[in-house]
Amino acid sequence: MSTAVLYDYWRSSASYRVRIGLNHKGISYDAVKVDLLSGEHRGAEHLARNPQGLVPVLEIDGKRFSQSLAILEYLDEVQPQPAFLPEDAEGKARVRQLAHAIAMDIHPVCNLGVVKRVQELAGGDDAVKVSWMKEFMSKGLLAFEELLNTPQTGQFCYGDEVSLADICLVPQMYNARRWGVDLSKMRKLTAIADRAAELPAFKAAYPSD
């Protein structure tokens, strides 16, 4: 597999997921920053890569992909070990359920573009932005905590091996802490996220400008 190129932004949780995934698979890549704060993602150069104007975008083996979960599942198909998904159908569905709870429910409503628009509608009040982030992250993570109340949960979200669910959880926890979400009732997911965050692949992916 040739060296990949990852177009990302350091604080983008979707990009964070892909950095973890590439590291965990041992796939080398060159990182190209797309500055979301300056609006670089809306420029013609990036829109040519991804018409949605979002990060991450991964170029690998002459192909180009966007959407973090699609990228991670592609990597899992072309390089099966270490696996992001269990082998059995039930296990796959379980891990995807957990991953989607974050990537498709919590993340979209706390996306930079969405929150910026909320703040604009509130007359630019920064307190509204903070309140919005705390509310939706808290609700989503409390539900995630309940989803972990099953014998299938082990050292990580599913069993004792890192999965797609952990790769989604750790960046979300970074955001939750950044925005001051009360995690006192989320002891299980906090312990799992902290355990995963200490692994080399996760440490190397940690947001750094």
C-alpha atoms as an extended CHARMM CRD file, in Angstrom:
* protein
*
       209  EXT
         1         1  MET       CA              0.0000000000        0.0000000000        0.0000000000  PROA      1               0.0000000000
         2         2  SER       CA              1.5210000000        3.3420000000       -1.0530000000  PROA      2               0.0000000000
         3         3  THR       CA              1.8470000000        6.3660000000        1.2070000000  PROA      3               0.0000000000
         4         4  ALA       CA             -1.5380000000        7.9600000000        1.7160000000  PROA      4               0.0000000000
         5         5  VAL       CA             -2.3700000000       11.6590000000        1.8320000000  PROA      5               0.0000000000
         6         6  LEU       CA             -4.8180000000       12.7690000000        4.5060000000  PROA      6               0.0000000000
         7         7  TYR       CA             -6.4400000000       16.1780000000        4.1830000000  PROA      7               0.0000000000
         8         8  ASP       CA             -7.5440000000       17.0310000000        7.6850000000  PROA      8               0.0000000000
         9         9  TYR       CA             -7.8990000000       19.6280000000       10.4090000000  PROA      9               0.0000000000
        10        10  TRP       CA             -6.3410000000       18.9750000000       13.7930000000  PROA      10              0.0000000000
        11        11  ARG       CA             -9.4950000000       19.5470000000       15.8390000000  PROA      11              0.0000000000
        12        12  SER       CA            -11.8690000000       17.7830000000       13.4730000000  PROA      12              0.0000000000
        13        13  SER       CA            -13.1290000000       14.7060000000       15.3050000000  PROA      13              0.0000000000
        14        14  ALA       CA            -13.8480000000       12.9740000000       11.9980000000  PROA      14              0.0000000000
        15        15  SER       CA            -10.2340000000       13.5330000000       10.9520000000  PROA      15              0.0000000000
        16        16  TYR       CA             -9.0820000000       12.3820000000       14.3870000000  PROA      16              0.0000000000
        17        17  ARG       CA            -10.8920000000        9.0760000000       13.7950000000  PROA      17              0.0000000000
        18        18  VAL       CA             -9.0960000000        8.5050000000       10.5210000000  PROA      18              0.0000000000
        19        19  ARG       CA             -5.7070000000        9.3780000000       12.0040000000  PROA      19              0.0000000000
        20        20  ILE       CA             -6.3170000000        6.7640000000       14.7070000000  PROA      20              0.0000000000
        21        21  GLY       CA             -7.3950000000        4.2190000000       12.1140000000  PROA      21              0.0000000000
        22        22  LEU       CA             -4.3830000000        4.7610000000        9.8710000000  PROA      22              0.0000000000
        23        23  ASN       CA             -2.0420000000        4.5470000000       12.8500000000  PROA      23              0.0000000000
        24        24  HSD       CA             -3.7290000000        1.4150000000       14.1920000000  PROA      24              0.0000000000
        25        25  LYS       CA             -3.3610000000       -0.2890000000       10.8220000000  PROA      25              0.0000000000
        26        26  GLY       CA              0.2560000000        0.8480000000       10.5620000000  PROA      26              0.0000000000
        27        27  ILE       CA             -0.4350000000        2.7640000000        7.3520000000  PROA      27              0.0000000000
        28        28  SER       CA              1.9120000000        5.6860000000        6.7630000000  PROA      28              0.0000000000
        29        29  TYR       CA              0.4480000000        8.9310000000        5.4780000000  PROA      29              0.0000000000
        30        30  ASP       CA              1.2890000000       12.5410000000        4.7640000000  PROA      30              0.0000000000
        31        31  ALA       CA             -1.0010000000       15.0400000000        6.4860000000  PROA      31              0.0000000000
        32        32  VAL       CA             -2.1680000000       18.1630000000        4.6500000000  PROA      32              0.0000000000
        33        33  LYS       CA             -3.8950000000       20.7550000000        6.8050000000  PROA      33              0.0000000000
        34        34  VAL       CA             -7.2100000000       22.2210000000        5.6610000000  PROA      34              0.0000000000
        35        35  ASP       CA             -7.9170000000       25.2070000000        7.9070000000  PROA      35              0.0000000000
        36        36  LEU       CA            -11.5920000000       25.1580000000        8.8410000000  PROA      36              0.0000000000
        37        37  LEU       CA            -11.4290000000       28.4070000000       10.7990000000  PROA      37              0.0000000000
        38        38  SER       CA            -10.1510000000       30.3830000000        7.8020000000  PROA      38              0.0000000000
        39        39  GLY       CA            -12.7210000000       28.7820000000        5.4900000000  PROA      39              0.0000000000
        40        40  GLU       CA            -10.1440000000       26.8920000000        3.4260000000  PROA      40              0.0000000000
        41        41  HSD       CA            -12.5350000000       23.9270000000        3.2580000000  PROA      41              0.0000000000
        42        42  ARG       CA            -14.9480000000       26.0510000000        1.2110000000  PROA      42              0.0000000000
        43        43  GLY       CA            -12.3090000000       27.0450000000       -1.3210000000  PROA      43              0.0000000000
        44        44  ALA       CA            -12.2370000000       25.7100000000       -4.8720000000  PROA      44              0.0000000000
        45        45  GLU       CA             -9.1540000000       23.5680000000       -4.2510000000  PROA      45              0.0000000000
        46        46  HSD       CA            -10.7390000000       21.5870000000       -1.4240000000  PROA      46              0.0000000000
        47        47  LEU       CA            -14.1850000000       21.4710000000       -3.0280000000  PROA      47              0.0000000000
        48        48  ALA       CA            -12.5230000000       19.7300000000       -5.9680000000  PROA      48              0.0000000000
        49        49  ARG       CA            -11.4710000000       17.0240000000       -3.5110000000  PROA      49              0.0000000000
        50        50  ASN       CA            -14.7850000000       16.8770000000       -1.6920000000  PROA      50              0.0000000000
        51        51  PRO       CA            -17.8520000000       18.7700000000       -2.9760000000  PROA      51              0.0000000000
        52        52  GLN       CA            -19.2690000000       18.6730000000        0.5590000000  PROA      52              0.0000000000
        53        53  GLY       CA            -16.4410000000       20.8970000000        1.7170000000  PROA      53              0.0000000000
        54        54  LEU       CA            -15.6920000000       18.6360000000        4.6630000000  PROA      54              0.0000000000
        55        55  VAL       CA            -12.6920000000       16.8830000000        6.1380000000  PROA      55              0.0000000000
        56        56  PRO       CA            -11.2340000000       14.3450000000        6.1790000000  PROA      56              0.0000000000
        57        57  VAL       CA            -10.3840000000       13.3560000000        2.6370000000  PROA      57              0.0000000000
        58        58  LEU       CA             -8.0390000000       10.4190000000        2.1160000000  PROA      58              0.0000000000
        59        59  GLU       CA             -6.1000000000        9.7870000000       -1.0910000000  PROA      59              0.0000000000
        60        60  ILE       CA             -4.6800000000        6.2900000000       -1.2220000000  PROA      60              0.0000000000
        61        61  ASP       CA             -3.6090000000        3.9320000000       -4.0210000000  PROA      61              0.0000000000
        62        62  GLY       CA             -4.8820000000        6.3240000000       -6.6750000000  PROA      62              0.0000000000
        63        63  LYS       CA             -8.3050000000        6.5810000000       -5.0430000000  PROA      63              0.0000000000
        64        64  ARG       CA             -9.9690000000        9.3620000000       -3.0790000000  PROA      64              0.0000000000
        65        65  PHE       CA            -12.4510000000        8.9360000000       -0.2350000000  PROA      65              0.0000000000
        66        66  SER       CA            -14.3590000000       11.1890000000        2.1420000000  PROA      66              0.0000000000
        67        67  GLN       CA            -16.6060000000       10.4270000000        5.1510000000  PROA      67              0.0000000000
        68        68  SER       CA            -14.6220000000        9.0430000000        8.0650000000  PROA      68              0.0000000000
        69        69  LEU       CA            -16.5870000000        5.8320000000        8.6240000000  PROA      69              0.0000000000
        70        70  ALA       CA            -16.4890000000        4.9690000000        4.9300000000  PROA      70              0.0000000000
        71        71  ILE       CA            -12.7230000000        5.5380000000        4.9770000000  PROA      71              0.0000000000
        72        72  LEU       CA            -12.2470000000        3.3630000000        8.0490000000  PROA      72              0.0000000000
        73        73  GLU       CA            -14.3130000000        0.5120000000        6.6390000000  PROA      73              0.0000000000
        74        74  TYR       CA            -12.3860000000        0.7360000000        3.3680000000  PROA      74              0.0000000000
        75        75  LEU       CA             -9.1140000000        0.4290000000        5.2840000000  PROA      75              0.0000000000
        76        76  ASP       CA            -10.5370000000       -2.5670000000        7.1330000000  PROA      76              0.0000000000
        77        77  GLU       CA            -11.4430000000       -4.2500000000        3.8400000000  PROA      77              0.0000000000
        78        78  VAL       CA             -8.0580000000       -3.7510000000        2.1730000000  PROA      78              0.0000000000
        79        79  GLN       CA             -6.0040000000       -4.4370000000        5.3020000000  PROA      79              0.0000000000
        80        80  PRO       CA             -8.0580000000       -6.7490000000        7.5200000000  PROA      80              0.0000000000
        81        81  GLN       CA             -5.6760000000       -6.8960000000       10.5000000000  PROA      81              0.0000000000
        82        82  PRO       CA             -5.9310000000       -5.5440000000       13.0720000000  PROA      82              0.0000000000
        83        83  ALA       CA             -9.6720000000       -5.5790000000       12.4820000000  PROA      83              0.0000000000
        84        84  PHE       CA            -12.0020000000       -2.6790000000       13.2460000000  PROA      84              0.0000000000
        85        85  LEU       CA            -15.0640000000       -4.9500000000       13.1790000000  PROA      85              0.0000000000
        86        86  PRO       CA            -15.7660000000       -8.4070000000       14.6540000000  PROA      86              0.0000000000
        87        87  GLU       CA            -16.1180000000      -11.3700000000       12.3000000000  PROA      87              0.0000000000
        88        88  ASP       CA            -19.7370000000      -12.2550000000       13.1420000000  PROA      88              0.0000000000
        89        89  ALA       CA            -22.7980000000      -10.4120000000       11.8800000000  PROA      89              0.0000000000
        90        90  GLU       CA            -24.1310000000       -9.6590000000       15.3610000000  PROA      90              0.0000000000
        91        91  GLY       CA            -20.7920000000       -8.2630000000       16.4660000000  PROA      91              0.0000000000
        92        92  LYS       CA            -20.4950000000       -6.0960000000       13.3710000000  PROA      92              0.0000000000
        93        93  ALA       CA            -23.9770000000       -4.6970000000       13.9590000000  PROA      93              0.0000000000
        94        94  ARG       CA            -23.2180000000       -4.0340000000       17.6140000000  PROA      94              0.0000000000
        95        95  VAL       CA            -19.9790000000       -2.1500000000       16.8920000000  PROA      95              0.0000000000
        96        96  ARG       CA            -21.6080000000       -0.1570000000       14.0890000000  PROA      96              0.0000000000
        97        97  GLN       CA            -24.4990000000        0.7130000000       16.4150000000  PROA      97              0.0000000000
        98        98  LEU       CA            -22.0670000000        2.2270000000       18.9020000000  PROA      98              0.0000000000
        99        99  ALA       CA            -19.9720000000        3.9770000000       16.2560000000  PROA      99              0.0000000000
       100       100  HSD       CA            -23.0430000000        5.4300000000       14.5500000000  PROA      100             0.0000000000
       101       101  ALA       CA            -24.4690000000        6.6590000000       17.8610000000  PROA      101             0.0000000000
       102       102  ILE       CA            -21.5180000000        9.0360000000       17.9710000000  PROA      102             0.0000000000
       103       103  ALA       CA            -20.6750000000        9.7000000000       14.3380000000  PROA      103             0.0000000000
       104       104  MET       CA            -24.2470000000       10.0290000000       13.0660000000  PROA      104             0.0000000000
       105       105  ASP       CA            -26.1320000000       11.3510000000       16.0930000000  PROA      105             0.0000000000
       106       106  ILE       CA            -23.8500000000       13.3400000000       18.4030000000  PROA      106             0.0000000000
       107       107  HSD       CA            -21.2790000000       14.6410000000       15.9510000000  PROA      107             0.0000000000
       108       108  PRO       CA            -23.5450000000       16.1700000000       13.2560000000  PROA      108             0.0000000000
       109       109  VAL       CA            -25.4370000000       18.4840000000       15.6190000000  PROA      109             0.0000000000
       110       110  CYS       CA            -22.1570000000       19.6040000000       17.1970000000  PROA      110             0.0000000000
       111       111  ASN       CA            -20.4110000000       20.1880000000       13.8820000000  PROA      111             0.0000000000
       112       112  LEU       CA            -18.5900000000       23.5080000000       13.4760000000  PROA      112             0.0000000000
       113       113  GLY       CA            -20.8890000000       24.7170000000       10.7010000000  PROA      113             0.0000000000
       114       114  VAL       CA            -24.0660000000       23.8430000000       12.5840000000  PROA      114             0.0000000000
       115       115  VAL       CA            -22.9470000000       25.4480000000       15.8400000000  PROA      115             0.0000000000
       116       116  LYS       CA            -21.7350000000       28.5660000000       14.0500000000  PROA      116             0.0000000000
       117       117  ARG       CA            -25.1770000000       28.9920000000       12.5110000000  PROA      117             0.0000000000
       118       118  VAL       CA            -26.8730000000       28.4500000000       15.8860000000  PROA      118             0.0000000000
       119       119  GLN       CA            -24.6710000000       31.1400000000       17.3520000000  PROA      119             0.0000000000
       120       120  GLU       CA            -25.5240000000       33.5220000000       14.5060000000  PROA      120             0.0000000000
       121       121  LEU       CA            -29.2440000000       32.9800000000       15.0540000000  PROA      121             0.0000000000
       122       122  ALA       CA            -28.7130000000       33.6930000000       18.7530000000  PROA      122             0.0000000000
       123       123  GLY       CA            -27.1620000000       37.0540000000       17.9560000000  PROA      123             0.0000000000
       124       124  GLY       CA            -23.5710000000       35.9060000000       18.3490000000  PROA      124             0.0000000000
       125       125  ASP       CA            -23.9240000000       34.8970000000       21.9840000000  PROA      125             0.0000000000
       126       126  ASP       CA            -20.9910000000       32.6620000000       22.8660000000  PROA      126             0.0000000000
       127       127  ALA       CA            -22.8420000000       31.2460000000       25.8830000000  PROA      127             0.0000000000
       128       128  VAL       CA            -25.4500000000       29.7750000000       23.5430000000  PROA      128             0.0000000000
       129       129  LYS       CA            -22.7420000000       27.9080000000       21.6410000000  PROA      129             0.0000000000
       130       130  VAL       CA            -21.3150000000       26.4280000000       24.8420000000  PROA      130             0.0000000000
       131       131  SER       CA            -24.7610000000       25.4820000000       26.1370000000  PROA      131             0.0000000000
       132       132  TRP       CA            -25.6240000000       23.8170000000       22.8120000000  PROA      132             0.0000000000
       133       133  MET       CA            -22.4490000000       21.7410000000       22.8310000000  PROA      133             0.0000000000
       134       134  LYS       CA            -22.8700000000       20.6210000000       26.4280000000  PROA      134             0.0000000000
       135       135  GLU       CA            -26.5270000000       19.6950000000       25.9940000000  PROA      135             0.0000000000
       136       136  PHE       CA            -26.2140000000       17.5320000000       22.9030000000  PROA      136             0.0000000000
       137       137  MET       CA            -22.9300000000       15.8920000000       23.8360000000  PROA      137             0.0000000000
       138       138  SER       CA            -24.2420000000       15.1120000000       27.3170000000  PROA      138             0.0000000000
       139       139  LYS       CA            -27.4970000000       13.5910000000       26.0490000000  PROA      139             0.0000000000
       140       140  GLY       CA            -25.7130000000       11.5110000000       23.4500000000  PROA      140             0.0000000000
       141       141  LEU       CA            -22.9790000000       10.2610000000       25.7470000000  PROA      141             0.0000000000
       142       142  LEU       CA            -25.3980000000        9.3800000000       28.5450000000  PROA      142             0.0000000000
       143       143  ALA       CA            -27.2660000000        7.1840000000       26.0540000000  PROA      143             0.0000000000
       144       144  PHE       CA            -23.9530000000        5.6890000000       24.9190000000  PROA      144             0.0000000000
       145       145  GLU       CA            -23.1500000000        4.8550000000       28.5400000000  PROA      145             0.0000000000
       146       146  GLU       CA            -26.4020000000        2.9040000000       28.7420000000  PROA      146             0.0000000000
       147       147  LEU       CA            -25.5920000000        1.0960000000       25.4940000000  PROA      147             0.0000000000
       148       148  LEU       CA            -22.4210000000       -0.1720000000       27.1540000000  PROA      148             0.0000000000
       149       149  ASN       CA            -24.4050000000       -1.9210000000       29.8850000000  PROA      149             0.0000000000
       150       150  THR       CA            -24.1030000000       -5.3250000000       28.2580000000  PROA      150             0.0000000000
       151       151  PRO       CA            -21.8830000000       -8.4050000000       28.7280000000  PROA      151             0.0000000000
       152       152  GLN       CA            -20.4020000000       -7.6800000000       25.2900000000  PROA      152             0.0000000000
       153       153  THR       CA            -18.5560000000       -4.6970000000       26.7270000000  PROA      153             0.0000000000
       154       154  GLY       CA            -15.0450000000       -5.5200000000       27.8910000000  PROA      154             0.0000000000
       155       155  GLN       CA            -11.8550000000       -3.5340000000       28.2220000000  PROA      155             0.0000000000
       156       156  PHE       CA            -13.0950000000       -1.6330000000       25.1920000000  PROA      156             0.0000000000
       157       157  CYS       CA            -16.5110000000       -0.8580000000       23.7300000000  PROA      157             0.0000000000
       158       158  TYR       CA            -16.8340000000       -4.3720000000       22.3190000000  PROA      158             0.0000000000
       159       159  GLY       CA            -14.7920000000       -7.0340000000       24.0160000000  PROA      159             0.0000000000
       160       160  ASP       CA            -11.1150000000       -6.6110000000       24.7350000000  PROA      160             0.0000000000
       161       161  GLU       CA             -9.9120000000       -5.4020000000       21.3370000000  PROA      161             0.0000000000
       162       162  VAL       CA            -10.0810000000       -1.9310000000       19.8240000000  PROA      162             0.0000000000
       163       163  SER       CA            -12.9420000000       -1.5400000000       17.3690000000  PROA      163             0.0000000000
       164       164  LEU       CA            -14.5690000000        1.1060000000       15.2250000000  PROA      164             0.0000000000
       165       165  ALA       CA            -16.6190000000        2.1110000000       18.2740000000  PROA      165             0.0000000000
       166       166  ASP       CA            -13.5190000000        3.0520000000       20.2950000000  PROA      166             0.0000000000
       167       167  ILE       CA            -12.1070000000        4.9490000000       17.3270000000  PROA      167             0.0000000000
       168       168  CYS       CA            -15.2730000000        7.0780000000       17.3480000000  PROA      168             0.0000000000
       169       169  LEU       CA            -15.5040000000        7.3850000000       21.1350000000  PROA      169             0.0000000000
       170       170  VAL       CA            -12.0560000000        8.8160000000       21.8720000000  PROA      170             0.0000000000
       171       171  PRO       CA            -12.3690000000       11.9050000000       19.6140000000  PROA      171             0.0000000000
       172       172  GLN       CA            -15.8520000000       12.5490000000       20.9890000000  PROA      172             0.0000000000
       173       173  MET       CA            -14.5130000000       12.4460000000       24.5220000000  PROA      173             0.0000000000
       174       174  TYR       CA            -11.7990000000       14.9170000000       23.5410000000  PROA      174             0.0000000000
       175       175  ASN       CA            -14.5580000000       17.2820000000       22.4170000000  PROA      175             0.0000000000
       176       176  ALA       CA            -16.6660000000       16.6480000000       25.5060000000  PROA      176             0.0000000000
       177       177  ARG       CA            -13.8030000000       17.5830000000       27.7800000000  PROA      177             0.0000000000
       178       178  ARG       CA            -12.9370000000       20.5760000000       25.6630000000  PROA      178             0.0000000000
       179       179  TRP       CA            -16.4800000000       21.9260000000       26.0940000000  PROA      179             0.0000000000
       180       180  GLY       CA            -16.7630000000       21.0870000000       29.7820000000  PROA      180             0.0000000000
       181       181  VAL       CA            -19.3520000000       18.3090000000       29.6240000000  PROA      181             0.0000000000
       182       182  ASP       CA            -20.0890000000       16.7410000000       33.0190000000  PROA      182             0.0000000000
       183       183  LEU       CA            -18.8360000000       13.1570000000       32.6920000000  PROA      183             0.0000000000
       184       184  SER       CA            -19.4670000000       12.0950000000       36.2880000000  PROA      184             0.0000000000
       185       185  LYS       CA            -22.3380000000        9.7710000000       35.3000000000  PROA      185             0.0000000000
       186       186  MET       CA            -20.4100000000        8.2390000000       32.4120000000  PROA      186             0.0000000000
       187       187  ARG       CA            -17.8170000000        6.2010000000       34.2450000000  PROA      187             0.0000000000
       188       188  LYS       CA            -17.7990000000        3.1920000000       31.9370000000  PROA      188             0.0000000000
       189       189  LEU       CA            -17.2870000000        5.0760000000       28.6870000000  PROA      189             0.0000000000
       190       190  THR       CA            -14.7690000000        7.3850000000       30.3720000000  PROA      190             0.0000000000
       191       191  ALA       CA            -12.7040000000        4.4160000000       31.5470000000  PROA      191             0.0000000000
       192       192  ILE       CA            -12.8140000000        2.8300000000       28.0960000000  PROA      192             0.0000000000
       193       193  ALA       CA            -11.8950000000        6.0480000000       26.3100000000  PROA      193             0.0000000000
       194       194  ASP       CA             -9.0290000000        6.7320000000       28.6990000000  PROA      194             0.0000000000
       195       195  ARG       CA             -7.7320000000        3.1890000000       28.2600000000  PROA      195             0.0000000000
       196       196  ALA       CA             -7.8400000000        3.4620000000       24.4680000000  PROA      196             0.0000000000
       197       197  ALA       CA             -6.3030000000        6.9330000000       24.4670000000  PROA      197             0.0000000000
       198       198  GLU       CA             -3.1360000000        5.4930000000       26.0250000000  PROA      198             0.0000000000
       199       199  LEU       CA             -2.5200000000        3.1400000000       23.0910000000  PROA      199             0.0000000000
       200       200  PRO       CA              0.2230000000        4.2580000000       20.6800000000  PROA      200             0.0000000000
       201       201  ALA       CA             -2.0990000000        4.6210000000       17.6730000000  PROA      201             0.0000000000
       202       202  PHE       CA             -4.4160000000        6.9020000000       19.6270000000  PROA      202             0.0000000000
       203       203  LYS       CA             -1.6320000000        8.9170000000       21.2290000000  PROA      203             0.0000000000
       204       204  ALA       CA             -0.0200000000        9.6130000000       17.8590000000  PROA      204             0.0000000000
       205       205  ALA       CA             -3.3600000000       10.8530000000       16.4930000000  PROA      205             0.0000000000
       206       206  TYR       CA             -4.0390000000       13.2840000000       19.3550000000  PROA      206             0.0000000000
       207       207  PRO       CA             -4.9580000000       16.7670000000       18.0770000000  PROA      207             0.0000000000
       208       208  SER       CA             -1.9430000000       19.0150000000       17.7410000000  PROA      208             0.0000000000
       209       209  ASP       CA             -1.8790000000       22.2160000000       15.7130000000  PROA      209             0.0000000000
